[in-house]
Amino acid sequence: MNKSLLLIALLPLAAYADDLRLPLNAPPAFQAECGSCHVAFPPQLLVADDWRRVMRSLDKHYGDNASLDEKTRQTLEDFHVRNAGGRKVGAGRTAPAGELPRLTQTDWFLREHREVPRADWTHAKVKTPANCAACHTRAADGSYREREIVMPNGKHRKD
Ligand code: HEC
Ligand code: HEC
């Protein structure tokens, strides 16, 4: 492959990562409610049906209770569904049957992170793959650029 072809092949991936910026039309409750226990996850990383399931089970939220008043809940469900991801995130294979879907279990997520050593996921500074901000230093702002990644051993991915 010559250089320009390679560049074209890489473009869609780069553009996709940029698209993870939090949508400008996000309701204030998004950061306030969904960014209080963990970073506010980009809605683009789950498909619409999965977000409906998550948003309709907030009282049993991955072992926690994240209940909201109905008006806020509906606003946030609509927001997630409107900005949900498509085929690229790998709809369907998201979680064992009966459990809530996880964006850390989509084909897309596993592919993007295939180079992360297993021990890094359980490292004391990380604890769980859902702890995006442990490695993506600007995750709270919805930014996941490669040059912002610092691994648990303190090493930058790119210097
Ligand atoms: C009271 C704390 C709390 C609040 C508020 C909260 N969450 Fe969570 N959330 C958690 C915990 C705890 C987990 C499980 C983390 C883990 O297993 O690593 C989680 C996990 C998730 C996951 C799965 C992450 C994965 O592993 O892929 C999604 C999606 C999610 N939350 C979305 C939301 C949304 C959307 C909101 C706002 C409506 C929200 N959360 C509000 C505590 C909370
Ligand atoms: C243990 C550290 C770690 C954690 C935790 C982590 N990531 Fe990553 N992430 C990486 C590494 C390493 C890459 C691969 C960078 C590369 O080689 O392109 C990556 C890649 C990405 C990319 C692609 C970036 C690009 O420019 O191609 C996105 C988007 C991303 N991660 C989002 C997330 C989200 C969302 C979470 C939390 C749900 C998360 N990551 C949790 C380390 C981590």
Tab-separated table of C-alpha atoms and ligand atoms in Angstrom:
chain	number	residue	atom	x	y	z
A	1	MET	CA	0.000	0.000	0.000
A	2	ASN	CA	1.426	3.426	-0.802
A	3	LYS	CA	1.387	6.227	1.742
A	4	SER	CA	-1.691	8.061	0.540
A	5	LEU	CA	-3.750	4.872	0.514
A	6	LEU	CA	-2.692	4.141	4.067
A	7	LEU	CA	-3.762	7.618	5.085
A	8	ILE	CA	-7.175	7.131	3.565
A	9	ALA	CA	-7.542	3.806	5.355
A	10	LEU	CA	-6.803	5.466	8.710
A	11	LEU	CA	-9.065	8.477	8.261
A	12	PRO	CA	-12.413	6.969	9.287
A	13	LEU	CA	-10.988	5.775	12.599
A	14	ALA	CA	-9.546	9.163	13.487
A	15	ALA	CA	-12.765	10.913	12.544
A	16	TYR	CA	-14.737	8.490	14.670
A	17	ALA	CA	-12.655	9.177	17.772
A	18	ASP	CA	-13.209	12.907	17.275
A	19	ASP	CA	-16.943	12.304	17.099
A	20	LEU	CA	-16.899	11.161	20.704
A	21	ARG	CA	-16.898	14.733	21.917
A	22	LEU	CA	-19.957	15.243	24.048
A	23	PRO	CA	-22.817	16.485	21.882
A	24	LEU	CA	-23.284	20.247	22.208
A	25	ASN	CA	-26.998	19.815	22.793
A	26	ALA	CA	-26.440	17.749	25.942
A	27	PRO	CA	-28.940	18.607	28.674
A	28	PRO	CA	-27.273	19.932	31.871
A	29	ALA	CA	-28.483	16.811	33.716
A	30	PHE	CA	-26.198	14.682	31.545
A	31	GLN	CA	-22.952	15.817	33.209
A	32	ALA	CA	-24.628	16.413	36.572
A	33	GLU	CA	-26.297	12.992	36.857
A	34	CYS	CA	-24.355	10.681	34.555
A	35	GLY	CA	-20.942	12.170	35.271
A	36	SER	CA	-21.064	12.095	39.065
A	37	CYS	CA	-20.017	8.486	39.807
A	38	HIS	CA	-17.988	7.886	36.622
A	39	VAL	CA	-17.217	10.058	33.599
A	40	ALA	CA	-20.267	10.830	31.493
A	41	PHE	CA	-19.831	8.107	28.870
A	42	PRO	CA	-20.132	9.213	25.229
A	43	PRO	CA	-23.670	8.220	24.140
A	44	GLN	CA	-22.134	7.192	20.798
A	45	LEU	CA	-20.646	4.075	22.444
A	46	LEU	CA	-23.863	2.092	22.862
A	47	VAL	CA	-26.677	1.462	20.412
A	48	ALA	CA	-30.143	2.936	20.998
A	49	ASP	CA	-31.771	-0.271	22.289
A	50	ASP	CA	-28.994	-0.745	24.820
A	51	TRP	CA	-29.401	2.813	26.102
A	52	ARG	CA	-33.137	2.229	26.508
A	53	ARG	CA	-32.361	-0.783	28.688
A	54	VAL	CA	-29.831	1.144	30.764
A	55	MET	CA	-32.125	4.138	31.180
A	56	ARG	CA	-35.099	1.988	32.185
A	57	SER	CA	-33.218	0.152	34.946
A	58	LEU	CA	-31.561	2.999	36.802
A	59	ASP	CA	-32.677	1.635	40.188
A	60	LYS	CA	-30.597	-1.488	39.466
A	61	HIS	CA	-27.590	0.122	37.835
A	62	TYR	CA	-24.626	-2.289	37.742
A	63	GLY	CA	-24.982	-2.880	41.476
A	64	ASP	CA	-25.749	0.752	42.287
A	65	ASN	CA	-28.874	2.884	42.467
A	66	ALA	CA	-28.858	5.751	39.967
A	67	SER	CA	-32.596	6.550	40.059
A	68	LEU	CA	-33.842	9.894	38.775
A	69	ASP	CA	-37.164	11.674	38.776
A	70	GLU	CA	-39.194	10.593	35.743
A	71	LYS	CA	-38.868	13.875	33.844
A	72	THR	CA	-35.068	13.915	34.080
A	73	ARG	CA	-34.887	10.210	33.318
A	74	GLN	CA	-36.950	10.639	30.152
A	75	THR	CA	-34.900	13.671	29.047
A	76	LEU	CA	-31.697	11.679	29.471
A	77	GLU	CA	-33.102	8.576	27.783
A	78	ASP	CA	-34.113	10.692	24.767
A	79	PHE	CA	-30.683	12.318	24.693
A	80	HIS	CA	-28.826	8.993	24.763
A	81	VAL	CA	-31.077	7.408	22.156
A	82	ARG	CA	-30.799	10.429	19.845
A	83	ASN	CA	-26.986	10.326	19.983
A	84	ALA	CA	-26.555	6.551	20.151
A	85	GLY	CA	-23.961	4.707	18.081
A	86	GLY	CA	-24.639	2.590	15.036
A	87	ARG	CA	-23.184	-0.512	13.473
A	88	LYS	CA	-19.613	0.542	14.283
A	89	VAL	CA	-19.916	-0.052	17.998
A	90	GLY	CA	-21.068	-3.621	17.412
A	91	ALA	CA	-24.681	-3.805	18.426
A	92	GLY	CA	-25.903	-6.886	20.185
A	93	ARG	CA	-22.956	-8.614	21.761
A	94	THR	CA	-22.838	-6.317	24.732
A	95	ALA	CA	-23.360	-8.350	27.886
A	96	PRO	CA	-24.249	-11.779	29.224
A	97	ALA	CA	-27.999	-12.414	29.032
A	98	GLY	CA	-29.933	-10.700	31.767
A	99	GLU	CA	-27.218	-8.191	32.608
A	100	LEU	CA	-27.261	-4.581	31.519
A	101	PRO	CA	-25.246	-3.891	28.371
A	102	ARG	CA	-21.768	-2.500	28.829
A	103	LEU	CA	-20.006	-0.176	26.419
A	104	THR	CA	-16.776	-1.804	27.614
A	105	GLN	CA	-18.016	-5.083	26.102
A	106	THR	CA	-18.866	-4.018	22.572
A	107	ASP	CA	-16.869	-5.292	19.610
A	108	TRP	CA	-15.704	-1.747	19.006
A	109	PHE	CA	-14.377	-1.237	22.538
A	110	LEU	CA	-12.601	-4.588	22.677
A	111	ARG	CA	-10.999	-3.942	19.289
A	112	GLU	CA	-9.780	-0.442	20.199
A	113	HIS	CA	-8.301	-1.783	23.425
A	114	ARG	CA	-6.843	-5.073	22.249
A	115	GLU	CA	-3.314	-3.820	22.972
A	116	VAL	CA	-4.051	-3.022	26.604
A	117	PRO	CA	-2.348	-5.640	28.794
A	118	ARG	CA	-4.805	-7.597	30.915
A	119	ALA	CA	-3.086	-6.521	34.147
A	120	ASP	CA	-3.733	-2.851	33.317
A	121	TRP	CA	-7.513	-3.303	33.577
A	122	THR	CA	-7.265	-4.463	37.172
A	123	HIS	CA	-4.358	-2.196	38.169
A	124	ALA	CA	-4.996	-0.346	41.458
A	125	LYS	CA	-5.176	2.981	39.584
A	126	VAL	CA	-7.754	1.603	37.135
A	127	LYS	CA	-9.825	-1.123	38.834
A	128	THR	CA	-12.356	-1.424	35.987
A	129	PRO	CA	-12.398	-0.781	32.234
A	130	ALA	CA	-15.284	1.646	32.876
A	131	ASN	CA	-12.770	3.937	34.615
A	132	CYS	CA	-11.922	5.676	31.329
A	133	ALA	CA	-10.334	8.656	33.060
A	134	ALA	CA	-7.658	6.443	34.632
A	135	CYS	CA	-5.909	6.327	31.228
A	136	HIS	CA	-7.697	8.904	29.079
A	137	THR	CA	-6.673	12.019	30.969
A	138	ARG	CA	-9.315	14.209	29.343
A	139	ALA	CA	-12.201	11.715	29.356
A	140	ALA	CA	-14.244	13.985	31.622
A	141	ASP	CA	-14.372	16.433	28.698
A	142	GLY	CA	-15.290	13.646	26.288
A	143	SER	CA	-11.847	13.685	24.701
A	144	TYR	CA	-10.083	10.380	23.946
A	145	ARG	CA	-7.205	11.357	21.675
A	146	GLU	CA	-4.289	8.980	21.631
A	147	ARG	CA	-1.772	11.589	22.750
A	148	GLU	CA	-3.786	12.185	25.932
A	149	ILE	CA	-3.463	8.566	27.078
A	150	VAL	CA	-1.285	7.873	30.113
A	151	MET	CA	-1.079	4.214	31.102
A	152	PRO	CA	-1.089	3.075	34.767
A	153	ASN	CA	2.717	2.700	34.667
A	154	GLY	CA	2.920	6.446	33.956
A	155	LYS	CA	3.943	5.990	30.328
A	156	HIS	CA	2.438	8.050	27.547
A	157	ARG	CA	1.245	6.160	24.531
A	158	LYS	CA	2.804	8.746	22.262
A	159	ASP	CA	5.483	11.262	23.144
B	1	HEC	C1	-24.759	6.428	41.961
B	1	HEC	C2	-23.631	6.317	41.055
B	1	HEC	C3	-23.935	6.266	39.564
B	1	HEC	C4	-24.663	7.170	38.810
B	1	HEC	C5	-25.385	8.419	39.287
B	1	HEC	C6	-24.608	6.685	37.432
B	1	HEC	N1	-23.847	5.554	37.356
B	1	HEC	FE1	-23.457	4.496	35.674
B	1	HEC	N2	-22.374	3.149	36.793
B	1	HEC	C7	-22.186	3.205	38.147
B	1	HEC	C8	-21.412	2.044	38.577
B	1	HEC	C9	-20.976	1.715	39.996
B	1	HEC	C10	-21.127	1.316	37.396
B	1	HEC	C11	-20.332	0.009	37.272
B	1	HEC	C12	-18.882	0.303	37.011
B	1	HEC	C13	-18.107	-0.977	36.777
B	1	HEC	O1	-18.641	-2.071	36.829
B	1	HEC	O2	-16.927	-0.877	36.505
B	1	HEC	C14	-21.755	2.037	36.293
B	1	HEC	C15	-21.695	1.628	34.979
B	1	HEC	C16	-22.317	2.263	33.917
B	1	HEC	C17	-22.303	1.785	32.555
B	1	HEC	C18	-21.573	0.549	32.044
B	1	HEC	C19	-20.085	0.848	31.900
B	1	HEC	C20	-19.350	-0.322	31.283
B	1	HEC	O3	-18.712	-1.075	32.021
B	1	HEC	O4	-19.404	-0.461	30.060
B	1	HEC	C21	-23.049	2.663	31.807
B	1	HEC	C22	-23.325	2.577	30.330
B	1	HEC	C23	-23.521	3.692	32.710
B	1	HEC	N3	-23.048	3.426	33.981
B	1	HEC	C24	-24.287	4.761	32.333
B	1	HEC	C25	-24.795	5.719	33.211
B	1	HEC	C26	-25.704	6.770	32.824
B	1	HEC	C27	-26.219	7.006	31.428
B	1	HEC	C28	-25.972	7.508	33.952
B	1	HEC	C29	-26.913	8.687	34.080
B	1	HEC	C30	-28.305	8.430	33.806
B	1	HEC	C31	-25.238	6.876	35.060
B	1	HEC	N4	-24.535	5.806	34.565
B	1	HEC	C32	-25.248	7.308	36.379
B	1	HEC	C33	-22.646	4.179	39.005
B	1	HEC	C34	-23.430	5.251	38.639
B	2	HEC	C1	-6.115	0.878	31.061
B	2	HEC	C2	-6.175	2.115	30.293
B	2	HEC	C3	-7.457	2.442	29.530
B	2	HEC	C4	-8.763	2.520	30.007
B	2	HEC	C5	-9.252	2.285	31.429
B	2	HEC	C6	-9.589	2.892	28.885
B	2	HEC	N1	-8.821	3.034	27.760
B	2	HEC	FE1	-9.462	3.659	25.939
B	2	HEC	N2	-7.617	3.321	25.166
B	2	HEC	C7	-6.512	2.897	25.884
B	2	HEC	C8	-5.446	2.567	24.950
B	2	HEC	C9	-4.053	2.079	25.303
B	2	HEC	C10	-5.972	2.790	23.656
B	2	HEC	C11	-5.291	2.525	22.322
B	2	HEC	C12	-4.632	3.711	21.752
B	2	HEC	C13	-4.118	3.321	20.387
B	2	HEC	O1	-3.231	2.493	20.306
B	2	HEC	O2	-4.680	3.835	19.425
B	2	HEC	C14	-7.324	3.292	23.841
B	2	HEC	C15	-8.152	3.698	22.793
B	2	HEC	C16	-9.376	4.310	22.970
B	2	HEC	C17	-10.086	5.030	21.955
B	2	HEC	C18	-9.609	5.265	20.536
B	2	HEC	C19	-8.722	6.481	20.515
B	2	HEC	C20	-8.149	6.771	19.156
B	2	HEC	O3	-7.773	7.917	18.920
B	2	HEC	O4	-8.058	5.853	18.336
B	2	HEC	C21	-11.243	5.471	22.514
B	2	HEC	C22	-12.313	6.306	21.860
B	2	HEC	C23	-11.260	5.021	23.895
B	2	HEC	N3	-10.094	4.323	24.141
B	2	HEC	C24	-12.292	5.222	24.780
B	2	HEC	C25	-12.328	4.690	26.053
B	2	HEC	C26	-13.475	4.759	26.932
B	2	HEC	C27	-14.806	5.413	26.573
B	2	HEC	C28	-13.121	4.146	28.109
B	2	HEC	C29	-13.967	3.911	29.329
B	2	HEC	C30	-15.272	3.313	29.119
B	2	HEC	C31	-11.722	3.705	27.956
B	2	HEC	N4	-11.295	4.035	26.704
B	2	HEC	C32	-10.972	3.079	28.942
B	2	HEC	C33	-6.424	2.791	27.249
B	2	HEC	C34	-7.523	2.766	28.112
